[in-house]
């Protein structure tokens, strides 16, 4: 595929799965059973892995946008003979509103073609490929539609125009005139559950799905700065939520490369505990506590009883732990970037920063955890105890290094976070001896980070103990309260990290990282805002927020030189970073206004705002005058 097309896609979601549609009207990714299930359209990773396109014949231009407050996508194609609109939606259950959307989605992809002006010849190409492109099913036409069945999956396509069927492809050509409309629905069902796919009316499905998304958005007013990108990001995060469990996947795709032609191509259709506290803060700001509560309940169920083994750092959307990685060698990969993976072996790693993520989230939600369920109480105590036992051990770090474990500073800082929050819980979590033990370990972690994480020669806190290598993850230190952003050493670290790892406002994770990592760039915004550099933080935020695609979507990374989006798409972590950075700036702006108001009040109280007598230019000032 064209190597510049990650950001050319729009994102559809139904609370179970996601689909990606490019600006030429081709659905290039859909895993209908759930986010991490096998694809039926996988053209994103190989031209022969399946797609469904509806587009004008001949030349055209296209413009697209989401219907307001929805994940329903409308693309307008303009040709010499007129224009036509295609509206795409992954269906929500009819009648579902508010927090109920996505719980029982019918697994239907609806496409509505409407004539806007003139007359436009349109071509439809339907080419399903099952099991990530391994299987081309036979197509069987019948009065209810066109069936494609292979293995465990069945698809049924219903449309308003006749289809010409080949062995594994169906096509249609039809002319759309102004005021005319043609609907198509594609339903999925498991082959052996006794039911057939549903194929409801396309126009009604689009209308119901639009109403469902708007009902959710209407429950979540956002009062802070930059409301439009924050609301769009909140919708994206909601779209990445597997509604039956409440789990939020990191991204909708697998194996989109961090570097074109490279091999760092991982499956991100799973749930990382690391994202947990940052996700909750984002939902808190841009959604509501109900969404945050579901997240906390999900992670408590998924983790179960914690023993002496490392805490699992990631799960499947229903709490699965074994996410063993497999290569799909039959796929060419996006822009020939191989290998293509399903599964992710990072699930085997020790990453001690997750302890802090969970306890920080619990502290954020402390009022909703009172009284604390016994299972939650046991979980939090166990995590605090594990931080005591494991903080001094090396780990794989938050960037999931696969070569060796190290004493990563960010992991130590998050162990401190776990212990600090446990101490704050106090008697709600443990007795006096427990709290004293947690406090002693917390202070030991802090002392070790301040002593061994600082590199005098570099003039910054570095990525690991006794290392000279910078790492943007140390920007978490002010964000979790380990050090204030204006602490001299922390302030120096912010400056050094920005100077050496940032270019065009995009911050790499480390020297040699192939592209800017979006959430790290937003962490820099938060640090600058907390350090009092609000104006500079605002400029950086606006620069970053302007790097979304035309639909307001972020991938994981952005090339510092070309601005091209890279990595899995859309990336929940990137949108969470935007929401939280907007929150930091909203708070910093409010604090600055309060300081200005207090100063103005003091001036008024002392009469300092009365007009002053000035000394004419050139007049000698009395001795001692300022």
Coordinates of C-alpha atoms in Angstrom, one line a residue:
X1 CA 0.0 0.0 0.0
X2 CA 0.9 3.6 -0.3
X3 CA 3.3 4.3 2.6
X4 CA 1.6 7.7 3.4
X5 CA -1.9 6.4 4.1
X6 CA -2.1 5.6 7.9
X7 CA -3.5 9.1 8.5
X8 CA -5.8 8.8 5.4
X9 CA -8.1 6.6 7.3
X10 CA -11.3 7.4 9.3
X11 CA -12.2 5.4 12.4
X12 CA -15.6 3.7 13.0
X13 CA -16.5 1.9 16.2
X14 CA -19.5 0.0 17.7
X15 CA -18.4 -0.9 21.2
X16 CA -17.0 -4.2 20.1
X17 CA -14.8 -3.6 17.2
X18 CA -13.4 -1.0 14.8
X19 CA -13.3 -0.4 11.1
X20 CA -11.0 1.9 9.1
X21 CA -12.1 3.6 5.9
X22 CA -9.8 5.6 3.6
X23 CA -10.7 8.8 1.9
X24 CA -11.2 6.9 -1.4
X25 CA -14.1 5.0 0.1
X26 CA -12.4 1.7 0.9
X27 CA -12.9 -0.2 4.1
X28 CA -9.4 -1.5 4.6
X29 CA -9.7 -2.9 8.2
X30 CA -12.5 -4.7 10.1
X31 CA -12.4 -7.4 12.7
X32 CA -16.1 -7.8 13.3
X33 CA -16.2 -10.3 16.2
X34 CA -14.1 -8.0 18.5
X35 CA -11.1 -5.7 18.3
X36 CA -8.5 -8.5 18.5
X37 CA -10.4 -11.0 16.3
X38 CA -9.3 -12.1 12.8
X39 CA -10.0 -9.5 10.1
X40 CA -12.4 -9.9 7.2
X41 CA -11.0 -6.7 5.6
X42 CA -7.2 -6.5 6.0
X43 CA -6.0 -4.4 3.0
X44 CA -4.2 -2.1 5.5
X45 CA -1.6 -4.9 5.8
X46 CA -1.7 -6.5 2.3
X47 CA -3.5 -5.6 -0.9
X48 CA -4.9 -9.1 -1.1
X49 CA -6.2 -9.3 2.5
X50 CA -9.7 -7.9 1.6
X51 CA -11.6 -4.7 1.3
X52 CA -14.9 -3.1 0.5
X53 CA -14.9 0.0 -1.6
X54 CA -17.6 2.4 -2.9
X55 CA -16.3 5.2 -5.0
X56 CA -16.9 7.1 -8.2
X57 CA -15.6 5.7 -11.4
X58 CA -13.0 7.9 -13.0
X59 CA -11.3 10.9 -11.3
X60 CA -12.6 12.5 -8.2
X61 CA -11.7 14.6 -5.1
X62 CA -13.0 13.9 -1.7
X63 CA -13.7 15.7 1.5
X64 CA -14.9 14.1 4.7
X65 CA -16.0 14.8 8.3
X66 CA -17.7 13.1 11.2
X67 CA -21.3 14.0 11.8
X68 CA -21.2 16.2 14.9
X69 CA -20.5 14.4 18.2
X70 CA -20.4 11.0 16.5
X71 CA -18.1 8.4 15.0
X72 CA -20.3 8.3 11.8
X73 CA -18.2 9.3 8.8
X74 CA -19.5 11.2 5.8
X75 CA -17.3 11.5 2.7
X76 CA -18.3 13.7 -0.2
X77 CA -16.8 12.7 -3.6
X78 CA -16.8 15.4 -6.3
X79 CA -16.4 14.5 -10.0
X80 CA -16.8 16.4 -13.3
X81 CA -20.4 15.2 -13.5
X82 CA -21.5 15.9 -10.0
X83 CA -21.0 14.9 -6.4
X84 CA -22.1 12.0 -4.2
X85 CA -21.8 11.4 -0.4
X86 CA -21.1 8.1 1.3
X87 CA -22.0 7.9 5.0
X88 CA -20.4 5.0 6.9
X89 CA -21.2 3.7 10.4
X90 CA -20.6 0.6 12.5
X91 CA -24.1 0.1 13.9
X92 CA -25.1 0.6 17.5
X93 CA -28.1 -1.3 18.8
X94 CA -31.4 0.4 17.9
X95 CA -32.7 2.4 20.8
X96 CA -29.4 2.3 22.8
X97 CA -28.6 5.6 24.3
X98 CA -26.1 7.1 26.7
X99 CA -24.0 4.6 28.7
X100 CA -25.8 1.7 27.0
X101 CA -24.4 2.3 23.6
X102 CA -22.2 -0.5 22.4
X103 CA -23.3 -3.1 24.9
X104 CA -25.3 -5.2 22.3
X105 CA -24.1 -3.9 19.0
X106 CA -25.4 -6.0 16.1
X107 CA -22.0 -6.2 14.3
X108 CA -23.2 -4.5 11.2
X109 CA -21.4 -2.1 8.9
X110 CA -23.8 0.3 7.1
X111 CA -23.0 2.4 4.1
X112 CA -25.4 5.0 2.7
X113 CA -24.8 6.5 -0.8
X114 CA -26.6 9.7 -1.6
X115 CA -26.6 11.9 -4.7
X116 CA -25.7 15.5 -3.9
X117 CA -25.6 17.0 -7.4
X118 CA -25.5 15.9 -11.0
X119 CA -25.1 12.3 -11.9
X120 CA -22.2 10.2 -10.7
X121 CA -21.3 6.7 -11.9
X122 CA -20.3 4.7 -8.8
X123 CA -18.4 1.4 -8.6
X124 CA -18.7 -1.0 -5.6
X125 CA -16.1 -3.7 -5.1
X126 CA -16.7 -6.3 -2.3
X127 CA -13.8 -8.6 -1.6
X128 CA -13.9 -10.3 1.8
X129 CA -10.9 -12.3 3.0
X130 CA -11.1 -14.3 6.2
X131 CA -8.5 -15.1 8.9
X132 CA -6.3 -12.1 8.1
X133 CA -6.5 -12.7 4.4
X134 CA -5.7 -16.4 4.4
X135 CA -9.2 -17.5 3.1
X136 CA -11.2 -16.4 0.2
X137 CA -14.8 -17.5 0.7
X138 CA -17.3 -18.6 -2.0
X139 CA -20.0 -16.0 -2.5
X140 CA -23.6 -17.3 -2.5
X141 CA -26.4 -15.1 -3.7
X142 CA -30.0 -15.6 -2.4
X143 CA -33.1 -13.3 -2.0
X144 CA -31.9 -12.1 1.4
X145 CA -28.5 -11.0 0.3
X146 CA -25.1 -12.3 -0.6
X147 CA -23.4 -14.7 1.9
X148 CA -19.7 -15.4 2.4
X149 CA -18.8 -18.1 4.9
X150 CA -15.4 -19.5 5.8
X151 CA -14.5 -21.3 8.9
X152 CA -15.9 -19.6 12.0
X153 CA -17.2 -16.4 10.3
X154 CA -20.2 -15.6 8.2
X155 CA -20.9 -12.3 6.4
X156 CA -24.1 -11.3 4.7
X157 CA -24.3 -8.2 2.3
X158 CA -27.6 -6.6 1.4
X159 CA -27.9 -3.7 -1.0
X160 CA -30.2 -1.7 -3.1
X161 CA -28.5 -2.6 -6.4
X162 CA -27.8 -5.9 -8.1
X163 CA -24.3 -7.4 -7.6
X164 CA -22.3 -9.3 -10.1
X165 CA -20.6 -12.3 -8.3
X166 CA -17.4 -14.0 -9.1
X167 CA -15.9 -16.8 -7.0
X168 CA -14.6 -14.5 -4.3
X169 CA -15.5 -11.0 -5.3
X170 CA -18.7 -9.1 -6.0
X171 CA -19.0 -5.8 -8.0
X172 CA -21.7 -3.4 -9.0
X173 CA -21.8 -0.3 -11.1
X174 CA -24.7 2.2 -10.7
X175 CA -25.4 5.9 -11.3
X176 CA -26.4 8.1 -8.4
X177 CA -28.3 11.3 -9.3
X178 CA -29.1 14.2 -7.0
X179 CA -31.7 13.3 -4.4
X180 CA -31.3 9.5 -4.9
X181 CA -30.0 7.2 -2.2
X182 CA -28.8 3.6 -2.1
X183 CA -28.1 1.6 1.1
X184 CA -25.8 -1.3 1.9
X185 CA -25.5 -3.2 5.1
X186 CA -22.9 -5.9 5.9
X187 CA -23.7 -8.2 8.9
X188 CA -21.4 -10.6 10.7
X189 CA -22.3 -13.7 12.8
X190 CA -20.3 -16.7 14.0
X191 CA -20.9 -19.6 11.7
X192 CA -22.0 -22.2 14.3
X193 CA -24.1 -20.2 16.8
X194 CA -27.4 -21.0 15.1
X195 CA -28.1 -17.4 13.9
X196 CA -27.6 -15.5 10.6
X197 CA -26.1 -12.1 10.3
X198 CA -28.6 -9.2 10.4
X199 CA -28.8 -6.7 7.6
X200 CA -31.1 -3.9 8.7
X201 CA -32.0 -0.9 6.5
X202 CA -28.9 1.3 6.0
X203 CA -30.6 4.7 6.3
X204 CA -32.3 3.7 9.6
X205 CA -29.1 2.2 10.9
X206 CA -27.1 5.4 10.2
X207 CA -29.8 7.5 11.8
X208 CA -29.9 5.3 14.9
X209 CA -26.2 5.1 15.3
X210 CA -25.9 8.9 14.9
X211 CA -28.5 9.4 17.7
X212 CA -26.7 6.9 19.9
X213 CA -23.4 8.6 19.7
X214 CA -24.9 12.0 20.2
X215 CA -26.8 10.8 23.3
X216 CA -23.4 9.7 24.8
X217 CA -21.8 13.0 24.0
X218 CA -24.7 14.9 25.5
X219 CA -24.0 13.2 28.9
X220 CA -20.4 14.5 28.9
X221 CA -20.1 18.3 28.7
X222 CA -16.5 19.5 28.9
X223 CA -15.9 22.9 30.4
X224 CA -12.2 23.4 29.9
X225 CA -10.1 24.9 27.2
X226 CA -9.9 23.5 23.6
X227 CA -13.3 21.9 23.8
X228 CA -13.5 20.7 20.2
X229 CA -10.3 18.5 20.1
X230 CA -11.0 17.3 23.7
X231 CA -14.5 16.2 22.8
X232 CA -13.3 14.5 19.6
X233 CA -10.6 12.7 21.6
X234 CA -13.1 11.6 24.2
X235 CA -15.2 10.1 21.4
X236 CA -12.2 8.3 20.1
X237 CA -11.4 6.9 23.5
X238 CA -15.0 5.8 23.9
X239 CA -14.8 4.2 20.5
X240 CA -11.8 2.2 21.6
X241 CA -13.8 0.8 24.5
X242 CA -15.0 -2.8 24.4
X243 CA -18.3 -2.1 26.0
X244 CA -19.3 -5.5 27.4
X245 CA -16.3 -5.3 29.8
X246 CA -15.4 -1.6 29.8
X247 CA -11.8 -2.3 28.7
X248 CA -10.1 0.3 26.5
X249 CA -7.7 -1.1 23.8
X250 CA -4.5 0.8 23.0
X251 CA -5.3 0.9 19.3
X252 CA -7.6 -0.5 16.7
X253 CA -4.9 -2.1 14.6
X254 CA -1.9 -4.4 14.6
X255 CA 1.6 -4.1 13.0
X256 CA 1.4 -0.6 11.6
X257 CA 5.1 0.3 11.8
X258 CA 6.9 2.8 14.0
X259 CA 9.3 3.2 11.1
X260 CA 8.4 2.5 7.5
X261 CA 10.2 -0.7 6.4
X262 CA 11.2 -1.5 10.0
X263 CA 10.4 -4.4 12.2
X264 CA 8.9 -2.7 15.3
X265 CA 5.4 -3.7 14.3
X266 CA 3.3 -4.8 17.2
X267 CA -0.3 -5.8 17.9
X268 CA -1.9 -3.0 20.0
X269 CA -5.5 -4.4 20.2
X270 CA -5.2 -5.2 23.9
X271 CA -5.5 -3.4 27.2
X272 CA -2.4 -2.1 28.9
X273 CA -2.5 -1.5 32.7
X274 CA 0.0 1.3 32.2
X275 CA -2.6 3.4 30.4
X276 CA -4.9 3.0 33.3
X277 CA -4.4 6.1 35.5
X278 CA -3.9 8.4 32.6
X279 CA -7.0 7.0 31.0
X280 CA -9.0 7.5 34.1
X281 CA -7.9 11.1 34.4
X282 CA -8.8 11.7 30.8
X283 CA -12.2 10.2 31.3
X284 CA -12.6 12.2 34.5
X285 CA -12.0 15.4 32.6
X286 CA -13.8 14.7 29.3
X287 CA -16.4 12.1 30.2
X288 CA -17.7 11.4 33.7
X289 CA -17.0 9.2 36.8
X290 CA -19.3 6.5 35.5
X291 CA -16.9 5.7 32.7
X292 CA -14.0 5.8 35.1
X293 CA -15.8 3.5 37.5
X294 CA -16.3 0.9 34.8
X295 CA -12.6 1.0 34.0
X296 CA -11.6 0.4 37.6
X297 CA -14.1 -2.4 38.0
X298 CA -12.7 -4.0 34.9
X299 CA -9.1 -4.0 36.0
X300 CA -9.9 -5.3 39.5
X301 CA -11.8 -8.3 37.9
X302 CA -9.1 -8.9 35.3
X303 CA -6.2 -9.0 37.9
X304 CA -7.9 -11.3 40.4
X305 CA -5.8 -12.3 43.4
X306 CA -2.3 -11.0 43.3
X307 CA 0.4 -13.4 44.5
X308 CA 4.2 -13.2 44.4
X309 CA 4.4 -13.2 40.6
X310 CA 4.8 -10.0 38.6
X311 CA 1.6 -8.2 38.1
X312 CA 0.3 -8.8 34.5
X313 CA 0.8 -5.7 32.5
X314 CA -1.8 -6.2 29.8
X315 CA -4.9 -8.2 29.0
X316 CA -7.3 -9.1 26.3
X317 CA -10.6 -7.2 26.3
X318 CA -12.3 -9.8 28.5
X319 CA -9.4 -10.2 30.8
X320 CA -7.4 -12.9 29.0
X321 CA -3.8 -13.1 30.1
X322 CA -2.1 -15.3 27.5
X323 CA -1.6 -13.1 24.5
X324 CA 1.2 -15.1 22.9
X325 CA 2.6 -13.5 19.7
X326 CA 2.3 -15.1 16.3
X327 CA 3.7 -14.0 12.9
X328 CA 1.5 -13.8 9.9
X329 CA 4.2 -14.4 7.3
X330 CA 1.7 -14.5 4.4
X331 CA 1.0 -10.7 4.7
X332 CA 3.3 -8.2 3.1
X333 CA 2.8 -5.7 5.9
X334 CA 2.0 -2.0 5.7
X335 CA 4.4 -0.4 3.3
X336 CA 6.4 -3.7 3.2
X337 CA 7.0 -3.4 6.9
X338 CA 7.4 -7.0 8.2
X339 CA 6.8 -9.0 10.3
X340 CA 3.0 -8.7 10.9
X341 CA 2.1 -10.0 14.3
X342 CA -1.1 -11.0 16.2
X343 CA -0.7 -11.2 19.9
X344 CA 2.0 -9.4 21.9
X345 CA 4.7 -11.1 24.0
X346 CA 5.0 -8.0 26.2
X347 CA 2.4 -9.7 28.4
X348 CA 5.3 -11.9 29.8
X349 CA 7.3 -8.9 31.0
X350 CA 7.9 -7.4 34.4
X351 CA 7.0 -3.7 34.3
X352 CA 6.8 -2.3 37.8
X353 CA 5.4 1.0 36.8
X354 CA 2.0 -0.6 36.6
X355 CA 1.8 -0.7 40.4
X356 CA 1.8 3.1 40.5
X357 CA -0.8 3.3 37.7
X358 CA -3.4 1.3 39.6
X359 CA -2.9 2.8 43.0
X360 CA -2.8 6.3 41.6
X361 CA -6.1 5.6 39.8
X362 CA -7.6 4.2 43.1
X363 CA -6.5 7.4 44.9
X364 CA -8.2 9.5 42.1
X365 CA -11.4 7.5 42.7
X366 CA -11.1 7.2 46.4
X367 CA -14.5 8.8 47.1
X368 CA -16.1 6.3 44.8
X369 CA -14.3 3.4 46.6
X370 CA -15.8 4.2 50.0
X371 CA -16.7 1.8 51.4
X372 CA -14.0 -0.3 49.7
X373 CA -14.9 -3.7 48.4
X374 CA -12.9 -6.5 50.0
X375 CA -11.5 -7.5 46.6
X376 CA -10.4 -4.0 45.8
X377 CA -8.9 -3.7 49.3
X378 CA -6.9 -6.9 48.9
X379 CA -5.8 -5.9 45.4
X380 CA -4.5 -2.5 46.5
X381 CA -2.7 -3.9 49.6
X382 CA -1.1 -6.6 47.5
X383 CA 0.1 -4.0 44.9
X384 CA 1.6 -1.8 47.7
X385 CA 3.4 -4.8 49.2
X386 CA 4.7 -5.8 45.7
X387 CA 6.1 -2.2 45.3
X388 CA 8.0 -2.7 48.6
X389 CA 9.4 -6.0 47.5
X390 CA 10.2 -5.2 43.8
X391 CA 11.1 -1.5 43.5
X392 CA 14.8 -2.3 43.7
X393 CA 14.6 -4.9 40.9
X394 CA 15.3 -4.1 37.2
X395 CA 12.4 -4.4 34.7
X396 CA 11.5 -4.0 31.0
X397 CA 10.4 -0.4 31.5
X398 CA 7.4 1.4 30.1
X399 CA 8.7 1.2 26.5
X400 CA 8.8 -2.6 26.9
X401 CA 12.4 -3.2 26.0
X402 CA 13.0 -6.7 24.7
X403 CA 16.8 -6.8 25.0
X404 CA 17.5 -6.6 28.7
X405 CA 16.0 -5.4 32.0
X406 CA 17.3 -2.2 33.5
X407 CA 16.7 0.1 36.5
X408 CA 14.5 2.5 34.7
X409 CA 13.9 5.8 36.5
X410 CA 10.2 6.0 35.4
X411 CA 9.6 2.5 36.8
X412 CA 11.1 3.5 40.2
X413 CA 9.1 6.7 40.2
X414 CA 5.9 4.8 39.6
X415 CA 6.8 2.4 42.5
X416 CA 7.1 5.6 44.6
X417 CA 3.7 6.6 43.3
X418 CA 2.2 3.3 44.4
X419 CA 3.7 3.6 47.9
X420 CA 2.8 7.3 48.2
X421 CA -0.8 6.6 47.4
X422 CA -0.9 3.6 49.8
X423 CA 0.4 5.9 52.6
X424 CA -2.3 8.5 51.7
X425 CA -5.0 5.8 52.0
X426 CA -3.6 5.1 55.5
X427 CA -5.9 3.2 57.8
X428 CA -8.3 2.6 54.9
X429 CA -5.7 0.2 53.4
X430 CA -3.6 -1.1 56.3
X431 CA -2.8 -0.8 59.9
X432 CA -0.1 1.5 61.4
X433 CA 2.7 -1.1 60.8
X434 CA 1.7 -1.4 57.1
X435 CA 1.6 2.3 56.6
X436 CA 5.0 2.7 58.3
X437 CA 6.5 0.0 56.1
X438 CA 5.1 1.6 52.9
X439 CA 6.3 5.0 54.0
X440 CA 9.8 3.8 54.7
X441 CA 10.0 2.1 51.2
X442 CA 8.5 5.2 49.6
X443 CA 11.3 7.3 51.1
X444 CA 13.9 4.8 50.1
X445 CA 12.7 4.9 46.5
X446 CA 12.8 8.6 46.4
X447 CA 16.3 8.8 47.8
X448 CA 17.5 6.3 45.2
X449 CA 16.0 8.1 42.3
X450 CA 17.3 11.5 43.4
X451 CA 20.8 10.0 43.9
X452 CA 21.1 7.4 41.1
X453 CA 18.8 8.9 38.5
X454 CA 20.5 12.2 38.3
X455 CA 23.5 12.5 35.9
X456 CA 25.6 15.5 36.7
X457 CA 27.4 15.4 33.4
X458 CA 24.2 15.3 31.4
X459 CA 22.6 17.8 33.7
X460 CA 19.3 15.8 33.9
X461 CA 17.5 12.8 35.2
X462 CA 18.2 10.1 32.7
X463 CA 16.4 7.0 31.6
X464 CA 18.0 4.5 34.0
X465 CA 20.2 4.5 37.0
X466 CA 23.8 5.3 36.3
X467 CA 23.0 6.0 32.6
X468 CA 23.8 8.9 30.4
X469 CA 20.9 8.2 28.0
X470 CA 18.0 10.5 28.1
X471 CA 14.4 9.2 28.1
X472 CA 11.2 11.3 27.8
X473 CA 9.5 9.0 30.4
X474 CA 11.1 11.0 33.2
X475 CA 8.7 13.8 32.4
X476 CA 6.2 11.8 34.4
X477 CA 8.0 12.9 37.6
X478 CA 6.1 16.2 38.0
X479 CA 2.9 14.7 36.6
X480 CA 2.6 12.2 39.4
X481 CA 3.9 14.6 42.1
X482 CA 7.3 13.1 42.6
X483 CA 9.0 16.4 42.1
X484 CA 7.5 19.9 41.3
X485 CA 8.1 21.0 37.7
X486 CA 10.0 24.1 39.0
X487 CA 12.4 22.1 41.1
X488 CA 15.9 23.2 39.8
X489 CA 16.9 19.7 38.8
X490 CA 13.5 18.8 37.3
X491 CA 13.4 22.1 35.4
X492 CA 16.9 21.4 34.0
X493 CA 15.7 18.0 33.0
X494 CA 12.7 19.4 31.1
X495 CA 15.0 21.8 29.3
X496 CA 17.6 19.1 28.4
X497 CA 15.0 16.6 27.2
X498 CA 13.3 19.2 25.1
X499 CA 16.6 20.5 23.6
X500 CA 17.9 17.0 22.7
X501 CA 14.9 14.9 21.9
X502 CA 12.4 17.5 20.4
X503 CA 12.2 18.7 16.9
X504 CA 9.3 20.7 15.4
X505 CA 7.4 20.3 18.7
X506 CA 7.6 16.5 18.6
X507 CA 9.4 14.7 21.3
X508 CA 11.1 11.3 20.7
X509 CA 11.3 8.9 23.6
X510 CA 15.0 8.4 23.4
X511 CA 17.9 9.3 21.1
X512 CA 17.5 7.0 18.1
X513 CA 13.7 6.7 18.4
X514 CA 12.6 6.9 14.8
X515 CA 9.8 9.5 15.3
X516 CA 8.1 11.8 17.8
X517 CA 6.0 10.0 20.3
X518 CA 2.7 11.9 20.6
X519 CA 1.9 11.4 24.3
X520 CA 5.5 12.3 25.3
X521 CA 5.0 15.6 23.5
X522 CA 1.8 16.2 25.5
X523 CA 3.7 15.3 28.7
X524 CA 6.1 18.2 27.9
X525 CA 3.1 20.5 27.6
X526 CA 1.9 19.5 31.0
X527 CA 5.4 19.9 32.5
X528 CA 5.8 23.4 31.0
X529 CA 2.4 24.4 32.3
X530 CA 3.2 23.2 35.8
X531 CA 6.5 25.0 35.7
X532 CA 4.7 28.3 35.1
X533 CA 5.5 28.6 31.4
X534 CA 1.9 28.7 30.4
X535 CA 2.3 30.7 27.2
X536 CA 5.0 28.4 25.8
X537 CA 2.9 25.3 26.8
X538 CA -0.1 26.8 25.0
X539 CA 1.9 27.3 21.8
X540 CA 3.2 23.7 22.0
X541 CA -0.2 22.3 22.6
X542 CA -1.7 24.1 19.6
X543 CA 1.1 22.9 17.4
X544 CA 0.6 19.3 18.5
X545 CA -3.2 19.5 18.3
X546 CA -2.8 20.7 14.8
X547 CA -1.0 17.5 13.8
X548 CA -4.2 15.3 13.8
X549 CA -5.5 14.2 10.5
X550 CA -8.4 15.9 8.9
X551 CA -10.8 13.9 11.1
X552 CA -9.0 14.8 14.4
X553 CA -7.3 11.4 14.7
X554 CA -3.8 10.6 16.0
X555 CA -1.6 7.6 15.4
X556 CA 1.1 6.7 18.0
X557 CA 4.0 8.6 16.5
X558 CA 4.7 11.4 14.0
X559 CA 7.8 11.7 11.9
X560 CA 9.7 14.8 13.1
X561 CA 10.8 15.8 9.6
X562 CA 7.8 15.0 7.4
X563 CA 4.9 15.1 9.8
X564 CA 3.7 11.7 8.6
X565 CA 1.7 9.7 11.2
X566 CA 3.2 6.3 12.1
X567 CA 2.3 3.4 14.3
X568 CA -1.0 1.8 15.2
X569 CA -4.1 3.9 14.6
X570 CA -5.9 5.5 16.1
X571 CA -3.9 5.5 19.3
X572 CA -5.8 5.9 22.5
X573 CA -2.7 7.0 24.4
X574 CA -2.2 9.9 22.0
X575 CA -5.8 11.1 22.5
X576 CA -5.5 10.6 26.3
X577 CA -2.4 12.8 26.2
X578 CA -4.2 15.6 24.4
X579 CA -7.1 15.5 26.9
X580 CA -4.8 15.5 30.0
X581 CA -2.6 18.3 28.5
X582 CA -5.6 20.4 27.9
X583 CA -6.6 19.8 31.5
X584 CA -3.2 20.8 32.8
X585 CA -3.4 24.0 30.8
X586 CA -6.9 24.8 31.9
X587 CA -5.7 24.4 35.5
X588 CA -2.6 26.4 35.0
X589 CA -4.5 29.2 33.3
X590 CA -7.1 29.3 36.1
X591 CA -4.2 29.4 38.7
X592 CA -2.5 32.3 36.9
X593 CA -5.8 34.2 36.7
X594 CA -6.3 33.7 40.4
X595 CA -2.8 35.0 41.1
X596 CA -3.4 38.0 39.0
X597 CA -6.8 38.6 40.7
X598 CA -5.2 38.3 44.1
X599 CA -2.4 40.8 43.2
X600 CA -5.0 43.2 41.8
X601 CA -7.0 42.9 45.0
X602 CA -3.9 43.7 47.1
X603 CA -3.1 46.7 44.9
X604 CA -6.7 48.0 45.3
X605 CA -6.6 47.4 49.1
X606 CA -3.4 49.4 49.5
X607 CA -4.2 52.1 46.9
X608 CA -1.3 51.0 44.8
X609 CA -3.4 51.4 41.7
X610 CA -3.8 55.2 42.1
X611 CA -2.1 57.3 39.5
X612 CA 1.5 58.0 40.3
X613 CA 3.4 61.2 39.9
X614 CA 6.2 60.5 37.4
X615 CA 9.6 62.2 37.1
X616 CA 10.0 63.9 33.7
X617 CA 12.7 62.5 31.4
X618 CA 16.1 63.9 32.2
X619 CA 15.1 65.0 35.7
X620 CA 17.5 63.9 38.5
X621 CA 15.9 61.4 40.8
X622 CA 16.2 61.8 44.6
X623 CA 18.7 59.6 46.3
X624 CA 17.3 56.2 46.9
X625 CA 14.5 56.5 44.2
X626 CA 13.9 53.4 42.2

